[in-house]
PDB file of C-alpha atoms and ligand atoms in Angstrom:
ATOM      1  CA  MET A   1       0.000   0.000   0.000  1.00 66.00           C
ATOM      2  CA  THR A   2       1.310   3.435  -0.879  1.00 92.00           C
ATOM      3  CA  ALA A   3      -1.484   5.877  -0.020  1.00 98.00           C
ATOM      4  CA  THR A   4      -1.552   8.011   3.109  1.00 98.00           C
ATOM      5  CA  ILE A   5      -4.595   7.069   5.188  1.00 98.00           C
ATOM      6  CA  ILE A   6      -6.507  10.235   6.085  1.00 98.00           C
ATOM      7  CA  ASP A   7      -7.495   9.977   9.751  1.00 98.00           C
ATOM      8  CA  GLY A   8     -11.022  11.359  10.022  1.00 98.00           C
ATOM      9  CA  LYS A   9     -11.343  10.318  13.634  1.00 98.00           C
ATOM     10  CA  ALA A  10      -8.354  12.421  14.659  1.00 98.00           C
ATOM     11  CA  ALA A  11      -9.553  15.397  12.607  1.00 98.00           C
ATOM     12  CA  ALA A  12     -13.014  15.126  14.181  1.00 98.00           C
ATOM     13  CA  THR A  13     -11.550  14.978  17.688  1.00 98.00           C
ATOM     14  CA  ALA A  14      -9.483  18.103  16.971  1.00 98.00           C
ATOM     15  CA  LEU A  15     -12.572  19.947  15.674  1.00 98.00           C
ATOM     16  CA  ARG A  16     -14.667  18.903  18.692  1.00 98.00           C
ATOM     17  CA  ASP A  17     -11.930  20.132  21.040  1.00 98.00           C
ATOM     18  CA  GLU A  18     -12.029  23.550  19.333  1.00 98.00           C
ATOM     19  CA  LEU A  19     -15.820  23.618  19.567  1.00 98.00           C
ATOM     20  CA  LYS A  20     -15.831  22.779  23.274  1.00 98.00           C
ATOM     21  CA  ALA A  21     -14.201  26.133  24.079  1.00 98.00           C
ATOM     22  CA  LYS A  22     -16.706  27.961  21.849  1.00 98.00           C
ATOM     23  CA  VAL A  23     -19.617  26.231  23.584  1.00 98.00           C
ATOM     24  CA  GLN A  24     -18.274  27.324  26.962  1.00 98.00           C
ATOM     25  CA  ALA A  25     -17.915  30.918  25.733  1.00 98.00           C
ATOM     26  CA  LEU A  26     -21.510  30.947  24.430  1.00 98.00           C
ATOM     27  CA  GLN A  27     -22.785  29.489  27.702  1.00 98.00           C
ATOM     28  CA  ALA A  28     -20.912  32.167  29.668  1.00 98.00           C
ATOM     29  CA  ALA A  29     -22.094  35.029  27.427  1.00 97.00           C
ATOM     30  CA  HIS A  30     -25.770  34.077  27.104  1.00 97.00           C
ATOM     31  CA  GLY A  31     -26.506  31.905  30.132  1.00 97.00           C
ATOM     32  CA  ARG A  32     -27.470  28.872  28.083  1.00 97.00           C
ATOM     33  CA  PRO A  33     -25.652  26.366  25.913  1.00 98.00           C
ATOM     34  CA  PRO A  34     -26.264  25.875  22.190  1.00 98.00           C
ATOM     35  CA  GLY A  35     -29.355  23.681  21.829  1.00 98.00           C
ATOM     36  CA  LEU A  36     -29.789  21.013  19.142  1.00 98.00           C
ATOM     37  CA  ILE A  37     -32.927  18.978  18.456  1.00 98.00           C
ATOM     38  CA  VAL A  38     -32.778  15.937  16.198  1.00 98.00           C
ATOM     39  CA  ILE A  39     -36.201  14.855  14.918  1.00 98.00           C
ATOM     40  CA  LEU A  40     -36.523  11.174  14.135  1.00 97.00           C
ATOM     41  CA  VAL A  41     -39.759  10.011  12.527  1.00 98.00           C
ATOM     42  CA  GLY A  42     -40.204   6.225  12.659  1.00 96.00           C
ATOM     43  CA  ASP A  43     -37.620   3.600  13.415  1.00 90.00           C
ATOM     44  CA  HIS A  44     -35.315   3.340  10.368  1.00 89.00           C
ATOM     45  CA  PRO A  45     -32.511   1.204  11.916  1.00 86.00           C
ATOM     46  CA  ALA A  46     -29.488   3.101  10.500  1.00 87.00           C
ATOM     47  CA  SER A  47     -31.105   6.422  11.451  1.00 92.00           C
ATOM     48  CA  GLN A  48     -31.590   5.207  15.049  1.00 91.00           C
ATOM     49  CA  ALA A  49     -27.853   4.586  15.335  1.00 91.00           C
ATOM     50  CA  TYR A  50     -26.926   7.910  13.677  1.00 92.00           C
ATOM     51  CA  VAL A  51     -29.114  10.032  15.933  1.00 94.00           C
ATOM     52  CA  ARG A  52     -27.806   8.335  19.094  1.00 95.00           C
ATOM     53  CA  THR A  53     -24.236   9.156  17.997  1.00 95.00           C
ATOM     54  CA  LYS A  54     -25.221  12.761  17.340  1.00 95.00           C
ATOM     55  CA  GLU A  55     -26.801  13.067  20.807  1.00 96.00           C
ATOM     56  CA  ARG A  56     -23.785  11.527  22.576  1.00 96.00           C
ATOM     57  CA  MET A  57     -21.235  13.680  20.725  1.00 97.00           C
ATOM     58  CA  ALA A  58     -23.260  16.843  21.405  1.00 98.00           C
ATOM     59  CA  ALA A  59     -23.353  16.073  25.143  1.00 98.00           C
ATOM     60  CA  GLU A  60     -19.586  15.496  25.209  1.00 97.00           C
ATOM     61  CA  ILE A  61     -18.858  19.090  24.215  1.00 98.00           C
ATOM     62  CA  GLY A  62     -21.611  20.704  26.291  1.00 98.00           C
ATOM     63  CA  ILE A  63     -24.302  21.194  23.648  1.00 98.00           C
ATOM     64  CA  ALA A  64     -27.831  20.580  24.956  1.00 98.00           C
ATOM     65  CA  GLY A  65     -28.867  17.861  22.514  1.00 97.00           C
ATOM     66  CA  ASP A  66     -32.177  16.067  22.475  1.00 97.00           C
ATOM     67  CA  ILE A  67     -33.947  13.595  20.202  1.00 97.00           C
ATOM     68  CA  LEU A  68     -37.613  14.173  19.372  1.00 98.00           C
ATOM     69  CA  ARG A  69     -38.944  10.726  18.463  1.00 97.00           C
ATOM     70  CA  LEU A  70     -42.192  10.686  16.507  1.00 98.00           C
ATOM     71  CA  PRO A  71     -44.128   7.583  15.419  1.00 98.00           C
ATOM     72  CA  ALA A  72     -43.734   6.263  11.854  1.00 98.00           C
ATOM     73  CA  ASP A  73     -47.362   7.212  11.050  1.00 98.00           C
ATOM     74  CA  THR A  74     -46.922  10.878  12.049  1.00 98.00           C
ATOM     75  CA  SER A  75     -48.788  13.130   9.627  1.00 98.00           C
ATOM     76  CA  GLN A  76     -47.065  15.900   7.714  1.00 98.00           C
ATOM     77  CA  ALA A  77     -49.233  18.474   9.514  1.00 98.00           C
ATOM     78  CA  ALA A  78     -48.146  17.129  12.910  1.00 98.00           C
ATOM     79  CA  LEU A  79     -44.468  17.251  11.949  1.00 98.00           C
ATOM     80  CA  LEU A  80     -44.832  20.804  10.592  1.00 98.00           C
ATOM     81  CA  ALA A  81     -46.500  21.828  13.876  1.00 98.00           C
ATOM     82  CA  GLU A  82     -43.523  20.460  15.852  1.00 98.00           C
ATOM     83  CA  ILE A  83     -41.114  22.337  13.590  1.00 98.00           C
ATOM     84  CA  ALA A  84     -43.072  25.585  14.027  1.00 98.00           C
ATOM     85  CA  ARG A  85     -42.876  25.145  17.810  1.00 98.00           C
ATOM     86  CA  LEU A  86     -39.109  24.503  17.709  1.00 98.00           C
ATOM     87  CA  ASN A  87     -38.589  27.473  15.353  1.00 98.00           C
ATOM     88  CA  ARG A  88     -40.090  29.674  18.087  1.00 98.00           C
ATOM     89  CA  ASP A  89     -38.214  28.101  21.033  1.00 98.00           C
ATOM     90  CA  PRO A  90     -35.322  30.445  22.009  1.00 97.00           C
ATOM     91  CA  ALA A  91     -33.364  27.599  23.667  1.00 98.00           C
ATOM     92  CA  VAL A  92     -33.260  25.665  20.370  1.00 98.00           C
ATOM     93  CA  HIS A  93     -30.576  26.904  17.965  1.00 98.00           C
ATOM     94  CA  GLY A  94     -30.336  23.898  15.672  1.00 98.00           C
ATOM     95  CA  ILE A  95     -33.016  21.603  14.227  1.00 98.00           C
ATOM     96  CA  LEU A  96     -32.159  18.510  12.208  1.00 98.00           C
ATOM     97  CA  VAL A  97     -34.841  16.342  10.631  1.00 98.00           C
ATOM     98  CA  GLN A  98     -33.274  12.931  10.072  1.00 97.00           C
ATOM     99  CA  LEU A  99     -33.781  11.673   6.516  1.00 96.00           C
ATOM    100  CA  PRO A 100     -35.263   9.601   4.967  1.00 94.00           C
ATOM    101  CA  LEU A 101     -38.804  10.438   6.092  1.00 97.00           C
ATOM    102  CA  PRO A 102     -41.770   8.040   5.835  1.00 97.00           C
ATOM    103  CA  PRO A 103     -43.636   8.175   2.489  1.00 97.00           C
ATOM    104  CA  GLN A 104     -46.657  10.160   3.746  1.00 98.00           C
ATOM    105  CA  ILE A 105     -44.382  13.164   4.427  1.00 98.00           C
ATOM    106  CA  ASP A 106     -43.137  15.538   1.717  1.00 98.00           C
ATOM    107  CA  GLU A 107     -39.453  16.108   2.422  1.00 98.00           C
ATOM    108  CA  ALA A 108     -39.259  19.399   0.499  1.00 98.00           C
ATOM    109  CA  ALA A 109     -42.175  20.871   2.491  1.00 98.00           C
ATOM    110  CA  VAL A 110     -40.498  19.895   5.763  1.00 98.00           C
ATOM    111  CA  LEU A 111     -37.139  21.437   4.827  1.00 98.00           C
ATOM    112  CA  LEU A 112     -38.893  24.624   3.698  1.00 98.00           C
ATOM    113  CA  ALA A 113     -40.670  24.880   7.075  1.00 98.00           C
ATOM    114  CA  LEU A 114     -37.393  25.072   9.021  1.00 98.00           C
ATOM    115  CA  ASP A 115     -36.171  28.482  10.145  1.00 98.00           C
ATOM    116  CA  PRO A 116     -33.093  28.826   7.844  1.00 98.00           C
ATOM    117  CA  ALA A 117     -31.161  30.213  10.837  1.00 98.00           C
ATOM    118  CA  LYS A 118     -31.715  26.894  12.674  1.00 98.00           C
ATOM    119  CA  ASP A 119     -31.171  24.625   9.670  1.00 98.00           C
ATOM    120  CA  VAL A 120     -27.967  22.902  10.852  1.00 98.00           C
ATOM    121  CA  ASP A 121     -28.077  20.451   7.923  1.00 98.00           C
ATOM    122  CA  GLY A 122     -27.899  23.333   5.447  1.00 98.00           C
ATOM    123  CA  PHE A 123     -30.735  21.786   3.414  1.00 98.00           C
ATOM    124  CA  HIS A 124     -33.221  24.721   3.413  1.00 98.00           C
ATOM    125  CA  PRO A 125     -33.417  26.308  -0.064  1.00 98.00           C
ATOM    126  CA  VAL A 126     -32.182  29.627   1.356  1.00 98.00           C
ATOM    127  CA  ASN A 127     -29.020  27.979   2.696  1.00 98.00           C
ATOM    128  CA  VAL A 128     -28.582  25.963  -0.518  1.00 98.00           C
ATOM    129  CA  GLY A 129     -28.828  29.226  -2.478  1.00 98.00           C
ATOM    130  CA  ARG A 130     -26.318  30.969  -0.213  1.00 98.00           C
ATOM    131  CA  LEU A 131     -23.856  28.090  -0.662  1.00 98.00           C
ATOM    132  CA  PHE A 132     -24.183  28.106  -4.438  1.00 97.00           C
ATOM    133  CA  SER A 133     -23.698  31.898  -4.486  1.00 96.00           C
ATOM    134  CA  ALA A 134     -20.596  31.819  -2.258  1.00 93.00           C
ATOM    135  CA  LYS A 135     -17.103  32.508  -3.540  1.00 85.00           C
ATOM    136  CA  GLY A 136     -13.717  31.937  -1.955  1.00 80.00           C
ATOM    137  CA  ALA A 137     -13.321  30.685   1.605  1.00 81.00           C
ATOM    138  CA  ILE A 138     -16.608  29.595   3.168  1.00 88.00           C
ATOM    139  CA  GLY A 139     -16.570  31.257   6.568  1.00 87.00           C
ATOM    140  CA  ASP A 140     -18.339  30.860   9.876  1.00 92.00           C
ATOM    141  CA  ASP A 141     -21.503  32.634   8.789  1.00 94.00           C
ATOM    142  CA  LEU A 142     -23.026  29.955   6.568  1.00 97.00           C
ATOM    143  CA  LEU A 143     -24.760  26.672   7.467  1.00 98.00           C
ATOM    144  CA  VAL A 144     -23.167  24.221   5.013  1.00 98.00           C
ATOM    145  CA  PRO A 145     -24.201  20.535   4.708  1.00 98.00           C
ATOM    146  CA  CYS A 146     -22.120  18.547   7.173  1.00 98.00           C
ATOM    147  CA  THR A 147     -20.696  15.679   5.108  1.00 98.00           C
ATOM    148  CA  PRO A 148     -19.386  17.891   2.285  1.00 98.00           C
ATOM    149  CA  TYR A 149     -17.977  20.427   4.737  1.00 98.00           C
ATOM    150  CA  GLY A 150     -16.223  17.656   6.670  1.00 98.00           C
ATOM    151  CA  SER A 151     -14.854  16.268   3.409  1.00 98.00           C
ATOM    152  CA  MET A 152     -13.382  19.685   2.554  1.00 98.00           C
ATOM    153  CA  VAL A 153     -11.676  19.857   5.968  1.00 98.00           C
ATOM    154  CA  LEU A 154     -10.053  16.478   5.279  1.00 98.00           C
ATOM    155  CA  LEU A 155      -9.012  17.529   1.766  1.00 98.00           C
ATOM    156  CA  ARG A 156      -7.395  20.699   3.055  1.00 97.00           C
ATOM    157  CA  ARG A 157      -5.548  18.780   5.768  1.00 96.00           C
ATOM    158  CA  GLN A 158      -4.063  16.674   2.991  1.00 97.00           C
ATOM    159  CA  LEU A 159      -3.482  19.231   0.217  1.00 98.00           C
ATOM    160  CA  GLY A 160      -3.267  22.537   2.055  1.00 97.00           C
ATOM    161  CA  ASP A 161      -5.659  25.481   1.861  1.00 96.00           C
ATOM    162  CA  ASP A 162      -5.056  26.360  -1.770  1.00 96.00           C
ATOM    163  CA  LEU A 163      -7.023  23.974  -3.974  1.00 97.00           C
ATOM    164  CA  ALA A 164      -7.223  26.391  -6.930  1.00 97.00           C
ATOM    165  CA  GLY A 165      -7.105  24.776 -10.347  1.00 98.00           C
ATOM    166  CA  ARG A 166      -7.284  21.182  -9.101  1.00 98.00           C
ATOM    167  CA  ARG A 167      -9.360  18.795 -11.200  1.00 98.00           C
ATOM    168  CA  ALA A 168     -12.077  17.403  -8.915  1.00 99.00           C
ATOM    169  CA  VAL A 169     -14.603  14.711  -9.788  1.00 99.00           C
ATOM    170  CA  VAL A 170     -17.619  14.148  -7.543  1.00 99.00           C
ATOM    171  CA  VAL A 171     -19.382  10.839  -8.209  1.00 98.00           C
ATOM    172  CA  GLY A 172     -22.985  11.227  -7.032  1.00 98.00           C
ATOM    173  CA  ARG A 173     -25.463  14.098  -7.378  1.00 98.00           C
ATOM    174  CA  SER A 174     -27.525  13.918  -4.184  1.00 98.00           C
ATOM    175  CA  ASN A 175     -28.735  17.058  -2.433  1.00 97.00           C
ATOM    176  CA  ILE A 176     -27.113  15.828   0.792  1.00 97.00           C
ATOM    177  CA  VAL A 177     -23.591  15.247  -0.554  1.00 98.00           C
ATOM    178  CA  GLY A 178     -22.879  15.402  -4.307  1.00 98.00           C
ATOM    179  CA  LYS A 179     -24.313  18.803  -5.194  1.00 98.00           C
ATOM    180  CA  PRO A 180     -23.136  20.721  -2.100  1.00 98.00           C
ATOM    181  CA  MET A 181     -19.701  19.051  -2.370  1.00 98.00           C
ATOM    182  CA  ALA A 182     -19.404  20.305  -5.934  1.00 98.00           C
ATOM    183  CA  ALA A 183     -20.407  23.810  -4.774  1.00 98.00           C
ATOM    184  CA  LEU A 184     -17.703  23.823  -2.085  1.00 98.00           C
ATOM    185  CA  LEU A 185     -15.020  22.607  -4.496  1.00 98.00           C
ATOM    186  CA  LEU A 186     -16.094  25.244  -7.020  1.00 97.00           C
ATOM    187  CA  ALA A 187     -15.976  27.967  -4.362  1.00 97.00           C
ATOM    188  CA  ALA A 188     -12.406  26.771  -3.680  1.00 96.00           C
ATOM    189  CA  ASP A 189     -11.588  27.346  -7.398  1.00 96.00           C
ATOM    190  CA  CYS A 190     -11.353  23.676  -8.363  1.00 98.00           C
ATOM    191  CA  THR A 191     -12.400  22.556 -11.850  1.00 98.00           C
ATOM    192  CA  VAL A 192     -15.377  20.394 -10.962  1.00 98.00           C
ATOM    193  CA  THR A 193     -17.131  17.536 -12.737  1.00 99.00           C
ATOM    194  CA  ILE A 194     -20.258  15.948 -11.258  1.00 98.00           C
ATOM    195  CA  ALA A 195     -20.540  12.354 -12.481  1.00 98.00           C
ATOM    196  CA  HIS A 196     -23.510  10.049 -11.853  1.00 98.00           C
ATOM    197  CA  SER A 197     -25.259   6.856 -12.882  1.00 95.00           C
ATOM    198  CA  ARG A 198     -25.874   8.135 -16.434  1.00 97.00           C
ATOM    199  CA  THR A 199     -22.299   9.342 -16.998  1.00 98.00           C
ATOM    200  CA  ARG A 200     -20.649   7.742 -20.034  1.00 98.00           C
ATOM    201  CA  ASP A 201     -17.332   5.946 -19.387  1.00 98.00           C
ATOM    202  CA  LEU A 202     -17.274   6.699 -15.669  1.00 98.00           C
ATOM    203  CA  PRO A 203     -13.874   5.019 -15.122  1.00 98.00           C
ATOM    204  CA  ALA A 204     -12.271   7.403 -17.638  1.00 98.00           C
ATOM    205  CA  VAL A 205     -13.914  10.424 -15.990  1.00 98.00           C
ATOM    206  CA  CYS A 206     -12.679   9.294 -12.562  1.00 98.00           C
ATOM    207  CA  ARG A 207      -9.146   8.814 -13.933  1.00 98.00           C
ATOM    208  CA  GLN A 208      -9.041  12.567 -14.692  1.00 98.00           C
ATOM    209  CA  ALA A 209      -9.427  13.433 -11.029  1.00 99.00           C
ATOM    210  CA  GLU A 210      -6.736  14.819  -8.776  1.00 98.00           C
ATOM    211  CA  ILE A 211      -9.475  14.919  -6.144  1.00 99.00           C
ATOM    212  CA  LEU A 212     -12.041  12.103  -6.328  1.00 99.00           C
ATOM    213  CA  VAL A 213     -15.103  12.209  -4.082  1.00 99.00           C
ATOM    214  CA  ALA A 214     -17.231   9.042  -4.068  1.00 98.00           C
ATOM    215  CA  ALA A 215     -20.799   9.532  -2.852  1.00 98.00           C
ATOM    216  CA  VAL A 216     -22.960   6.987  -4.630  1.00 98.00           C
ATOM    217  CA  GLY A 217     -23.975   4.511  -1.923  1.00 97.00           C
ATOM    218  CA  ARG A 218     -22.798   1.437  -3.871  1.00 98.00           C
ATOM    219  CA  PRO A 219     -20.364  -0.824  -2.039  1.00 98.00           C
ATOM    220  CA  GLU A 220     -16.840  -0.801  -3.504  1.00 98.00           C
ATOM    221  CA  MET A 221     -18.055   0.400  -6.904  1.00 98.00           C
ATOM    222  CA  ILE A 222     -15.006   2.531  -7.677  1.00 98.00           C
ATOM    223  CA  GLN A 223     -12.140   0.266  -8.676  1.00 98.00           C
ATOM    224  CA  GLY A 224      -8.399   0.728  -8.203  1.00 98.00           C
ATOM    225  CA  ASP A 225      -7.801   1.233 -11.924  1.00 98.00           C
ATOM    226  CA  TRP A 226     -10.320   4.106 -11.999  1.00 98.00           C
ATOM    227  CA  ILE A 227      -7.958   6.182  -9.868  1.00 98.00           C
ATOM    228  CA  ALA A 228      -5.132   8.387 -11.131  1.00 98.00           C
ATOM    229  CA  PRO A 229      -1.770   7.747  -9.462  1.00 98.00           C
ATOM    230  CA  GLY A 230      -1.379  10.149  -6.545  1.00 98.00           C
ATOM    231  CA  ALA A 231      -5.038  11.264  -6.443  1.00 98.00           C
ATOM    232  CA  VAL A 232      -6.672  12.180  -3.139  1.00 98.00           C
ATOM    233  CA  VAL A 233      -9.737   9.972  -2.639  1.00 98.00           C
ATOM    234  CA  ILE A 234     -12.565  10.947  -0.286  1.00 99.00           C
ATOM    235  CA  ASP A 235     -14.923   7.998   0.231  1.00 98.00           C
ATOM    236  CA  VAL A 236     -18.280   9.178   1.558  1.00 98.00           C
ATOM    237  CA  GLY A 237     -19.982   5.768   1.261  1.00 98.00           C
ATOM    238  CA  ILE A 238     -21.016   3.788   4.316  1.00 96.00           C
ATOM    239  CA  ASN A 239     -22.398   0.439   3.130  1.00 96.00           C
ATOM    240  CA  ARG A 240     -22.977  -2.693   5.193  1.00 94.00           C
ATOM    241  CA  ILE A 241     -22.155  -5.882   3.284  1.00 96.00           C
ATOM    242  CA  ALA A 242     -22.824  -9.476   4.311  1.00 96.00           C
ATOM    243  CA  THR A 243     -19.961 -11.604   5.675  1.00 96.00           C
ATOM    244  CA  PRO A 244     -19.882 -15.402   6.214  1.00 96.00           C
ATOM    245  CA  ASP A 245     -20.026 -14.955  10.015  1.00 95.00           C
ATOM    246  CA  GLY A 246     -23.322 -13.068   9.631  1.00 94.00           C
ATOM    247  CA  LYS A 247     -22.055  -9.947  11.384  1.00 92.00           C
ATOM    248  CA  GLY A 248     -21.633  -7.878   8.236  1.00 94.00           C
ATOM    249  CA  ARG A 249     -18.919  -5.335   7.541  1.00 96.00           C
ATOM    250  CA  LEU A 250     -18.857  -1.639   6.647  1.00 96.00           C
ATOM    251  CA  VAL A 251     -17.296  -0.707   3.337  1.00 98.00           C
ATOM    252  CA  GLY A 252     -17.170   2.497   1.333  1.00 98.00           C
ATOM    253  CA  ASP A 253     -18.011   3.252  -2.287  1.00 98.00           C
ATOM    254  CA  VAL A 254     -14.348   2.668  -3.194  1.00 98.00           C
ATOM    255  CA  ALA A 255     -12.563  -0.709  -3.365  1.00 98.00           C
ATOM    256  CA  PHE A 256     -10.196   0.375  -0.610  1.00 98.00           C
ATOM    257  CA  ALA A 257      -7.282  -2.092  -0.866  1.00 98.00           C
ATOM    258  CA  ALA A 258      -6.875  -1.672  -4.630  1.00 98.00           C
ATOM    259  CA  ALA A 259      -7.367   2.107  -4.445  1.00 98.00           C
ATOM    260  CA  ALA A 260      -4.766   2.469  -1.710  1.00 98.00           C
ATOM    261  CA  GLU A 261      -2.162   0.953  -4.071  1.00 98.00           C
ATOM    262  CA  VAL A 262      -2.644   3.830  -6.508  1.00 98.00           C
ATOM    263  CA  ALA A 263      -3.952   6.879  -4.647  1.00 98.00           C
ATOM    264  CA  GLY A 264      -1.777   9.447  -2.912  1.00 98.00           C
ATOM    265  CA  ALA A 265      -4.174   9.592   0.037  1.00 98.00           C
ATOM    266  CA  ILE A 266      -7.513   8.007   0.885  1.00 98.00           C
ATOM    267  CA  THR A 267     -10.113   8.109   3.649  1.00 98.00           C
ATOM    268  CA  PRO A 268     -10.901   4.755   5.288  1.00 98.00           C
ATOM    269  CA  VAL A 269     -14.408   3.423   6.031  1.00 98.00           C
ATOM    270  CA  PRO A 270     -15.124   3.504   8.895  1.00 97.00           C
ATOM    271  CA  GLY A 271     -12.997   6.255  10.437  1.00 98.00           C
ATOM    272  CA  GLY A 272     -12.823   8.696   7.534  1.00 98.00           C
ATOM    273  CA  VAL A 273     -15.651  11.028   6.549  1.00 98.00           C
ATOM    274  CA  GLY A 274     -18.199   9.576   9.033  1.00 97.00           C
ATOM    275  CA  PRO A 275     -16.751  11.089  12.224  1.00 97.00           C
ATOM    276  CA  MET A 276     -16.291  14.438  10.455  1.00 98.00           C
ATOM    277  CA  THR A 277     -19.985  14.586   9.536  1.00 98.00           C
ATOM    278  CA  VAL A 278     -21.046  14.508  13.183  1.00 97.00           C
ATOM    279  CA  ALA A 279     -18.340  16.992  14.230  1.00 98.00           C
ATOM    280  CA  CYS A 280     -19.500  19.385  11.482  1.00 98.00           C
ATOM    281  CA  LEU A 281     -23.098  19.111  12.688  1.00 98.00           C
ATOM    282  CA  LEU A 282     -21.882  20.274  16.104  1.00 98.00           C
ATOM    283  CA  ARG A 283     -19.921  23.053  14.371  1.00 98.00           C
ATOM    284  CA  ASN A 284     -23.085  24.205  12.592  1.00 98.00           C
ATOM    285  CA  THR A 285     -24.972  24.168  15.896  1.00 98.00           C
ATOM    286  CA  VAL A 286     -22.329  26.424  17.435  1.00 98.00           C
ATOM    287  CA  ILE A 287     -22.477  28.765  14.400  1.00 98.00           C
ATOM    288  CA  ALA A 288     -26.287  28.901  14.556  1.00 98.00           C
ATOM    289  CA  ALA A 289     -26.233  29.608  18.296  1.00 98.00           C
ATOM    290  CA  ARG A 290     -23.704  32.421  17.877  1.00 98.00           C
ATOM    291  CA  LEU A 291     -25.664  34.081  15.058  1.00 97.00           C
ATOM    292  CA  ILE A 292     -29.063  33.703  16.754  1.00 97.00           C
ATOM    293  CA  GLU A 293     -27.873  34.895  20.165  1.00 96.00           C
ATOM    294  CA  ALA A 294     -26.100  37.897  18.543  1.00 93.00           C
ATOM    295  CA  ARG A 295     -29.432  38.831  16.962  1.00 88.00           C
ATOM    296  CA  HIS A 296     -31.033  38.906  20.412  1.00 78.00           C
ATOM    297  CA  GLY A 297     -28.172  41.073  21.705  1.00 63.00           C
TER     298      GLY A 297
HETATM  299  N1  LIG B   1     -29.589  11.024   6.392  1.00 51.52           N
HETATM  300  C1  LIG B   1     -28.393  10.653   5.863  1.00 51.52           C
HETATM  301  N2  LIG B   1     -27.515  11.677   5.939  1.00 51.52           N
HETATM  302  C2  LIG B   1     -28.160  12.698   6.530  1.00 51.52           C
HETATM  303  C3  LIG B   1     -27.783  14.022   6.891  1.00 51.52           C
HETATM  304  O1  LIG B   1     -26.665  14.480   6.679  1.00 51.52           O
HETATM  305  N3  LIG B   1     -28.748  14.767   7.489  1.00 51.52           N
HETATM  306  C4  LIG B   1     -29.995  14.293   7.716  1.00 51.52           C
HETATM  307  N4  LIG B   1     -30.868  15.101   8.283  1.00 51.52           N
HETATM  308  N5  LIG B   1     -30.380  13.077   7.394  1.00 51.52           N
HETATM  309  C5  LIG B   1     -29.472  12.294   6.804  1.00 51.52           C
END
């Protein structure tokens, strides 16, 4: 193996340590900690695990985190009423609605109902628009989707702050990862291609990349010979595959062992982008709290 393994766990720990001091400062200045509510509708098994991690990590740095669990048959009107209540609650600075939602609920309507100032996922159309309008360094005044932001932190740790002119390929065009990732790379002056399931000759497109971001949700789809020698590979996928012992195993969207023979650096799964996503959610909660409390004076 030749690639450097990018340690997302260490980067996430460093970010959480920085945030801890900011949480204490906010608590001291305003008499209450940043407050985060995660709304979980139904009992999607992966979502259950994710929201518990979010709650535990929030508590560790002093954020007042809580999970609002609603039954799987919750109506859209009932969910919108909860969101309206949380929008008005001055102790709540961040609201995250865990996706996917059950089929009776219109995801777009729910995201639109969030107060953009409390939208710590960065999924409200106002925050999406701000991201796509941004140029240069994305600062501390914008709520940016957590997984792409965390991926940029890892990229910069590896390549330095100046990414201008780099050829970046993002595989995947989701609203949660692919599109906002492309926006962040573009704001950093990369030359960006968004590839997807209808892209012709995907291996050849990937081979152009100095920065390759895989966010397709297909286990080990991206092969070693799709990767340019020395490329930096960010693997956003978290896929559970069956193993003979029945326990299953987590793998990314990239065939890790083969990719690590070619790439310059690569994120592992688990322990790469995953921990950064949660740390960036906490970062957004701290940003939201600072901006909202400043508004109150
Ligand atoms: N489901 C999978 N990823 C995410 C995410 O980043 N935010 C929310 N709210 N739901 C998700």
